[in-house]
Coordinates of C-alpha atoms in Angstrom, one line a residue:
M1 CA 0.0 0.0 0.0
I2 CA 1.4 3.4 -1.0
T3 CA 1.3 5.9 1.9
P4 CA 0.7 9.6 1.2
L5 CA 4.4 10.3 2.1
N6 CA 5.6 7.7 -0.4
R7 CA 3.2 9.1 -3.1
H8 CA 4.7 12.6 -2.7
K9 CA 8.2 11.1 -2.7
N10 CA 7.7 9.2 -5.9
I11 CA 6.0 12.2 -7.6
L12 CA 8.8 14.5 -6.4
E13 CA 11.5 12.1 -7.9
F14 CA 9.6 12.0 -11.2
A15 CA 9.3 15.8 -11.2
L16 CA 13.1 16.2 -10.7
S17 CA 13.8 13.8 -13.5
S18 CA 11.4 15.6 -15.7
L19 CA 13.1 18.9 -15.0
L20 CA 16.5 17.4 -15.8
R21 CA 15.2 16.2 -19.2
R22 CA 14.6 19.8 -20.1
R23 CA 17.7 21.2 -18.3
A24 CA 18.6 23.9 -20.8
K25 CA 15.2 25.6 -20.5
N26 CA 14.9 25.2 -16.8
L27 CA 18.5 26.3 -16.1
S28 CA 18.0 29.5 -18.0
L29 CA 14.8 30.2 -16.1
L30 CA 16.5 29.3 -12.8
G31 CA 19.4 31.7 -13.6
L32 CA 17.1 34.6 -14.3
Y33 CA 14.9 33.8 -11.4
T34 CA 17.9 33.7 -9.0
M35 CA 19.2 37.0 -10.3
V36 CA 15.9 38.8 -9.7
V37 CA 15.6 37.4 -6.2
F38 CA 19.3 38.2 -5.5
V39 CA 18.7 41.9 -6.5
L40 CA 15.6 42.4 -4.4
A41 CA 16.9 40.5 -1.4
S42 CA 20.1 42.5 -1.5
L43 CA 18.1 45.7 -1.4
I44 CA 16.0 44.4 1.5
F45 CA 19.1 43.3 3.5
F46 CA 21.1 46.5 2.8
V47 CA 18.3 49.0 3.6
H48 CA 17.3 47.2 6.8
S49 CA 20.9 47.0 7.9
L50 CA 21.6 50.6 7.2
K51 CA 18.5 51.6 9.3
R52 CA 19.7 49.4 12.2
E53 CA 23.2 50.8 11.9
A54 CA 21.9 54.4 11.9
A55 CA 19.7 53.7 15.0
A56 CA 22.7 52.2 16.8
V57 CA 25.0 55.1 16.0
L58 CA 22.5 57.8 16.8
S59 CA 21.5 56.2 20.1
G60 CA 24.1 58.4 21.7
A61 CA 22.8 61.6 20.1
P62 CA 21.2 64.4 22.2
E63 CA 17.6 63.8 23.1
M64 CA 16.7 67.2 21.7
V65 CA 18.5 69.8 19.6
I66 CA 17.4 73.4 19.5
Q67 CA 18.1 75.3 16.4
R68 CA 17.4 79.0 15.7
Q69 CA 15.5 79.8 12.4
I70 CA 15.8 83.1 10.6
A71 CA 13.8 83.4 7.4
G72 CA 13.3 79.6 7.4
R73 CA 17.1 78.9 7.5
H74 CA 19.3 77.6 10.3
D75 CA 21.1 80.5 12.1
L76 CA 23.4 80.9 15.1
I77 CA 21.6 80.9 18.5
P78 CA 22.6 83.3 21.3
L79 CA 24.0 81.8 24.4
E80 CA 21.4 83.7 26.5
Y81 CA 18.8 81.1 25.3
I82 CA 20.5 78.5 27.5
E83 CA 19.3 80.2 30.7
K84 CA 15.8 80.7 29.3
I85 CA 15.4 77.1 28.2
S86 CA 16.9 75.7 31.3
A87 CA 14.2 77.5 33.3
I88 CA 11.5 75.3 31.7
R89 CA 10.3 72.7 34.1
G90 CA 11.6 69.2 33.2
V91 CA 14.7 70.4 31.4
A92 CA 17.8 68.8 33.0
T93 CA 20.7 70.4 31.1
V94 CA 21.2 72.7 28.1
E95 CA 24.7 72.6 26.4
P96 CA 25.9 74.7 23.5
R97 CA 27.2 72.9 20.4
Y98 CA 29.7 74.3 17.9
W99 CA 29.9 72.8 14.5
G100 CA 30.1 73.8 10.9
Y101 CA 31.1 72.8 7.4
Y102 CA 34.5 73.2 5.8
Y103 CA 34.9 72.9 2.0
D104 CA 38.2 71.5 0.8
P105 CA 38.8 72.9 -2.7
V106 CA 41.7 70.5 -3.4
F107 CA 39.6 67.3 -3.0
G108 CA 36.2 68.8 -3.6
A109 CA 34.9 67.4 -0.3
N110 CA 32.9 68.9 2.5
Y111 CA 34.0 68.1 6.1
T112 CA 31.9 68.5 9.2
V113 CA 33.9 70.3 11.8
M114 CA 32.7 70.0 15.4
V115 CA 33.9 70.9 18.9
S116 CA 34.0 67.8 21.0
E117 CA 32.8 68.1 24.6
A118 CA 33.3 64.4 25.3
R119 CA 36.9 64.4 24.1
K120 CA 38.8 67.5 25.4
L121 CA 41.3 68.4 22.7
T122 CA 44.2 70.7 23.2
P123 CA 44.7 73.5 20.6
G124 CA 46.5 72.2 17.5
N125 CA 45.1 68.6 17.8
I126 CA 42.2 67.1 15.9
I127 CA 40.4 63.7 15.6
I128 CA 39.2 62.8 12.1
G129 CA 36.9 60.3 10.5
N130 CA 38.1 57.5 8.3
G131 CA 36.6 59.2 5.2
V132 CA 38.7 62.4 5.8
A133 CA 41.8 60.2 6.4
R134 CA 41.3 58.4 3.0
T135 CA 40.6 61.6 1.1
Q136 CA 43.6 63.5 2.6
R137 CA 45.7 60.3 2.6
I138 CA 46.8 60.9 6.2
S139 CA 46.9 58.9 9.4
A140 CA 47.3 59.5 13.1
G141 CA 50.4 61.6 13.8
D142 CA 50.4 63.4 10.5
M143 CA 50.0 67.2 10.1
V144 CA 47.2 68.6 8.0
T145 CA 46.6 72.2 6.9
F146 CA 43.3 74.1 6.7
R147 CA 42.5 77.6 5.9
S148 CA 41.2 79.8 8.7
A149 CA 38.5 82.5 8.4
S150 CA 41.3 85.1 8.0
K151 CA 42.6 83.1 5.0
N152 CA 45.7 82.1 7.0
P153 CA 47.0 78.5 7.1
L154 CA 45.9 76.5 10.2
L155 CA 48.3 73.7 10.9
L156 CA 46.8 70.9 12.9
N157 CA 48.1 67.5 14.2
V158 CA 45.9 64.4 13.7
Q159 CA 45.8 62.9 17.2
E160 CA 43.7 59.8 16.3
L161 CA 41.1 58.4 13.9
L162 CA 37.5 57.8 14.9
N163 CA 36.3 54.3 15.4
Y164 CA 35.6 52.3 12.3
E165 CA 32.2 51.4 13.7
S166 CA 31.1 55.0 13.6
E167 CA 31.9 55.6 9.9
L168 CA 28.3 55.6 8.8
V169 CA 27.7 59.1 10.3
A170 CA 31.3 60.1 11.0
A171 CA 33.2 59.5 7.8
D172 CA 33.5 63.3 7.1
L173 CA 33.8 64.4 10.8
I174 CA 36.6 66.4 12.2
L175 CA 36.7 66.9 16.0
I176 CA 38.5 70.1 17.0
S177 CA 39.2 72.3 20.0
G178 CA 37.2 75.4 20.7
E179 CA 40.1 77.7 20.1
D180 CA 40.9 76.1 16.7
F181 CA 37.2 76.2 15.8
Q182 CA 37.1 79.9 16.5
A183 CA 40.2 80.5 14.4
M184 CA 38.7 78.4 11.5
F185 CA 35.3 80.0 11.4
N186 CA 35.5 83.2 13.5
L187 CA 32.2 82.5 15.2
P188 CA 30.7 85.3 17.3
R189 CA 31.8 84.9 20.9
H190 CA 28.3 84.8 22.5
Q191 CA 26.6 82.5 19.9
A192 CA 26.6 78.8 19.3
T193 CA 25.5 76.6 16.3
D194 CA 22.7 75.0 18.3
L195 CA 21.8 73.7 21.8
A196 CA 21.7 70.1 23.0
V197 CA 18.9 69.6 25.6
T198 CA 18.6 66.7 28.1
I199 CA 15.2 66.0 29.6
N200 CA 14.6 64.5 33.1
N201 CA 11.7 62.4 31.9
P202 CA 12.0 61.1 28.3
A203 CA 8.2 60.7 28.2
E204 CA 7.9 64.5 28.4
L205 CA 10.1 65.2 25.3
A206 CA 7.2 66.1 23.0
T207 CA 5.5 68.3 25.6
I208 CA 8.7 70.2 26.5
A209 CA 9.5 70.6 22.8
A210 CA 6.0 72.1 22.2
K211 CA 6.6 74.5 25.2
I212 CA 9.9 75.7 23.8
A213 CA 8.5 76.2 20.3
E214 CA 5.6 78.2 21.8
R215 CA 7.7 80.4 24.0
Y216 CA 10.4 81.0 21.4
P217 CA 8.9 81.2 17.9
D218 CA 12.4 81.7 16.3
V219 CA 13.7 78.2 17.4
R220 CA 13.0 74.7 16.1
P221 CA 13.2 71.7 18.5
I222 CA 14.5 68.6 16.8
L223 CA 14.0 65.3 18.6
R224 CA 16.3 62.3 18.3
N225 CA 13.3 60.2 17.1
E226 CA 12.7 62.6 14.3
I227 CA 16.3 62.2 13.1
L228 CA 15.9 58.4 13.1
R229 CA 12.6 58.7 11.1
T230 CA 14.4 61.0 8.7
Y231 CA 17.2 58.3 8.2
D232 CA 14.5 55.6 7.8
S233 CA 12.7 57.7 5.1
L234 CA 16.0 58.5 3.4
F235 CA 17.0 54.8 3.1
D236 CA 13.5 53.7 2.1
W237 CA 13.5 56.3 -0.6
R238 CA 16.9 55.3 -2.0
G239 CA 16.0 51.6 -1.8
G240 CA 12.7 52.4 -3.6
M241 CA 14.6 54.4 -6.2
M242 CA 16.8 51.5 -7.0
T243 CA 13.8 49.2 -7.3
V244 CA 12.2 51.6 -9.8
I245 CA 15.4 51.7 -11.8
L246 CA 15.4 47.9 -11.9
F247 CA 11.7 47.7 -12.5
S248 CA 11.9 47.2 -16.2
A249 CA 14.3 44.3 -15.8
I250 CA 12.1 42.7 -13.1
L251 CA 9.0 43.2 -15.2
S252 CA 10.7 41.5 -18.2
F253 CA 11.6 38.6 -16.0
V254 CA 8.0 38.3 -14.7
I255 CA 6.6 38.2 -18.2
F256 CA 9.3 35.7 -19.2
A257 CA 8.6 33.5 -16.2
W258 CA 4.9 33.6 -16.6
D259 CA 5.1 32.7 -20.2
K260 CA 7.4 29.7 -19.5
A261 CA 5.2 28.6 -16.6
S262 CA 1.8 29.1 -18.1
G263 CA 2.6 27.8 -21.6
L264 CA 2.9 24.0 -21.9
S265 CA 4.9 22.7 -24.9
A266 CA 3.6 20.0 -27.1
E267 CA 6.1 17.6 -25.5
E268 CA 4.7 18.4 -22.0
R269 CA 1.1 18.0 -23.1
R270 CA 2.0 14.6 -24.6
E271 CA 3.7 13.6 -21.4
I272 CA 0.6 14.5 -19.4
G273 CA -1.5 12.5 -21.9
I274 CA 0.8 9.4 -21.4
L275 CA 0.6 9.7 -17.7
K276 CA -3.2 9.9 -17.8
S277 CA -3.4 6.9 -20.1
I278 CA -1.3 4.7 -17.7
G279 CA -3.5 5.5 -14.8
W280 CA -2.4 8.8 -13.3
E281 CA -5.2 10.8 -11.7
T282 CA -5.6 14.5 -12.4
S283 CA -4.6 15.2 -8.8
D284 CA -1.4 13.3 -9.4
V285 CA -0.6 15.4 -12.5
L286 CA -1.3 18.7 -10.6
L287 CA 0.9 17.5 -7.8
L288 CA 3.7 16.7 -10.3
K289 CA 3.5 20.2 -11.8
F290 CA 3.3 21.7 -8.3
W291 CA 6.6 20.0 -7.3
E292 CA 8.2 21.1 -10.6
G293 CA 7.2 24.8 -10.0
T294 CA 8.2 24.6 -6.4
A295 CA 11.6 23.1 -7.1
I296 CA 12.5 25.9 -9.5
S297 CA 11.0 28.8 -7.6
L298 CA 12.2 27.6 -4.1
T299 CA 15.7 26.8 -5.4
A300 CA 15.9 30.3 -7.0
F301 CA 14.7 31.9 -3.8
L302 CA 17.2 30.1 -1.6
L303 CA 20.1 30.7 -4.0
G304 CA 19.2 34.3 -4.5
S305 CA 18.8 35.0 -0.8
N306 CA 22.1 33.3 0.1
L307 CA 23.9 35.2 -2.6
A308 CA 22.4 38.4 -1.4
Y309 CA 23.5 37.7 2.2
V310 CA 27.1 37.2 1.0
H311 CA 26.9 40.2 -1.3
V312 CA 25.7 42.6 1.5
F313 CA 27.3 41.3 4.7
F314 CA 30.6 39.9 3.4
L315 CA 31.3 42.0 0.3
S316 CA 29.6 45.2 1.6
A317 CA 27.2 45.4 -1.3
P318 CA 29.4 46.8 -4.0
L319 CA 26.6 46.9 -6.6
F320 CA 24.3 49.2 -4.5
A321 CA 26.5 50.9 -1.9
P322 CA 27.3 54.1 -3.9
A323 CA 23.7 54.8 -4.6
L324 CA 22.3 53.9 -1.1
K325 CA 25.1 55.4 1.0
G326 CA 24.9 58.7 -0.8
W327 CA 26.5 60.7 -3.5
S328 CA 29.6 62.3 -2.2
V329 CA 33.4 62.5 -2.4
L330 CA 33.5 60.9 1.0
Y331 CA 31.8 57.5 0.8
P332 CA 31.7 55.8 4.2
E333 CA 33.3 52.4 4.2
F334 CA 32.1 49.9 6.8
R335 CA 31.0 46.3 7.1
L336 CA 27.3 45.9 8.1
I337 CA 26.3 43.8 11.0
P338 CA 23.9 41.1 9.7
A339 CA 20.3 42.2 10.3
I340 CA 17.5 40.5 8.4
D341 CA 13.9 41.8 8.2
F342 CA 12.1 38.4 8.2
F343 CA 8.7 40.1 7.4
Q344 CA 10.1 41.6 4.2
L345 CA 11.8 38.4 3.3
A346 CA 8.6 36.5 3.8
V347 CA 6.8 39.0 1.5
L348 CA 9.6 38.4 -1.1
F349 CA 9.0 34.7 -0.7
F350 CA 5.3 34.9 -1.4
L351 CA 5.8 37.3 -4.3
S352 CA 8.4 35.2 -6.0
V353 CA 7.6 31.5 -5.1
V354 CA 3.9 31.4 -4.8
P355 CA 2.9 33.2 -8.2
Y356 CA 5.2 31.0 -10.3
T357 CA 4.1 27.8 -8.6
A358 CA 0.5 28.8 -9.1
A359 CA 1.2 29.6 -12.8
T360 CA 2.4 26.1 -13.4
I361 CA -0.7 24.4 -12.1
L362 CA -3.5 26.1 -14.1
P363 CA -2.3 25.1 -17.6
S364 CA -1.5 21.6 -16.3
W365 CA -5.0 21.3 -14.9
M366 CA -6.4 22.3 -18.3
A367 CA -4.2 19.7 -20.1
A368 CA -5.0 17.0 -17.5
T369 CA -8.7 17.3 -18.1
V370 CA -8.4 16.7 -21.8
D371 CA -8.9 13.2 -23.2
P372 CA -5.5 11.4 -23.1
D373 CA -5.7 10.4 -26.7
A374 CA -6.3 14.0 -27.8
A375 CA -3.4 15.2 -25.5
M376 CA -1.0 12.6 -27.0
R377 CA -1.9 13.6 -30.6
S378 CA -1.5 17.3 -30.0

C-alpha cells in the first residue's frame, strides 16, 4: 500500500527527473529567477541593515537639539537662550554645540567640523573620521593644513582616527578644540551653532519641545526620534529608487517566467496524456507540476537569498553601496552587522515563489482534463 508520504516522494522524484530532461530551458529560467531574487533580497538586506546601523550610532545623540531659524534657514543661536530654556520645568541640562562645514577645494569634499565636549582636545590637535583620512591620505600623527577665516594657514596635528564602527555618520567628521574652531570660522563669541537639551523624563520630550516652540517662535526643537525617522525615510526612498530603476528588468523577467510557466509545450502535453493513459489521476498530474514549479522557484529563492546575504554582509554590497550610502566624495566604508527583516523576506518569498508555482498548475490542470488520446496527438 502506497502511503501519502511515499506518493509525494515518488512524484517528487519523477518531477526532478522531468526537470532534468529539459535542463537547458529550466537552467536559463532558474538563472534569471535567481538573479531577480538576488537583487531584491540585496536591497532588502542592505536597507534594513543601514536603518539598524543608523539607529545604533544615533543612540548616543542628544535627546533634543534646539536650532534657531531666521527666514526659514538655520542661524546661530545666542547663548542667553541657555538660561531661558533651562528655566522650563523638566529640562535637565542645556549645552551649546559648535559645528560647521568646511569645504576642501583641493579634493572637492565637505567636512563636518565639530567641537567635542566628550573628548577634550588641546589646541593644535584634531580627531578625524576615516573618510577624511582616506581623502587626505593621512593617518594618526600626521599634520594637515586648513584655511582659517582670515585666510591664513591653520596647521593641525591628527591625534587619532575615529572608530571604524562610527563611519556611517562620522566619515566626514573632524573633532577640534574650541580655540581652533574659533580660528577656523571666526564664530561670534556669544553665539553657538545650536543647543543640546537633556530631559529628566523622556516621556515629556514632545511636551517640552512644544513649550519651547511656543515660547520662542524663532527656534526649532528637533527630537532624536525625528532624526531616526528621517534616516529611515531616506534609506527607504533610496531603496525604492533602486527598485524603480530595476523595475523594467524585473517586469521583463516576470513576463518571461509567466510565459514559461503558463505555456505548456507539445512535449509536456504529450507527457501529461501518457501519464493519464497509464492510470495517473488529475490530482497526481497537478501534484507533479506543483513540485516542478516549487523546485524551480524555491531553489531560485534560496540561491538568490544566500547570494544576497554574501553580497551585502561579506562584500559590503558593491553593486548598490554608492547609490544607497549617498552621492559624495567621502563614501563611508564599513561592514554591516547582519540584520534581516524576516517580514520583508517572507513578502519576497510569497511574491516570488507562490505566483510562479500557481502559474504552473493552471495550464497543467487544463491539459490534464483533456482526453488522453487528444493530448498525446497534440
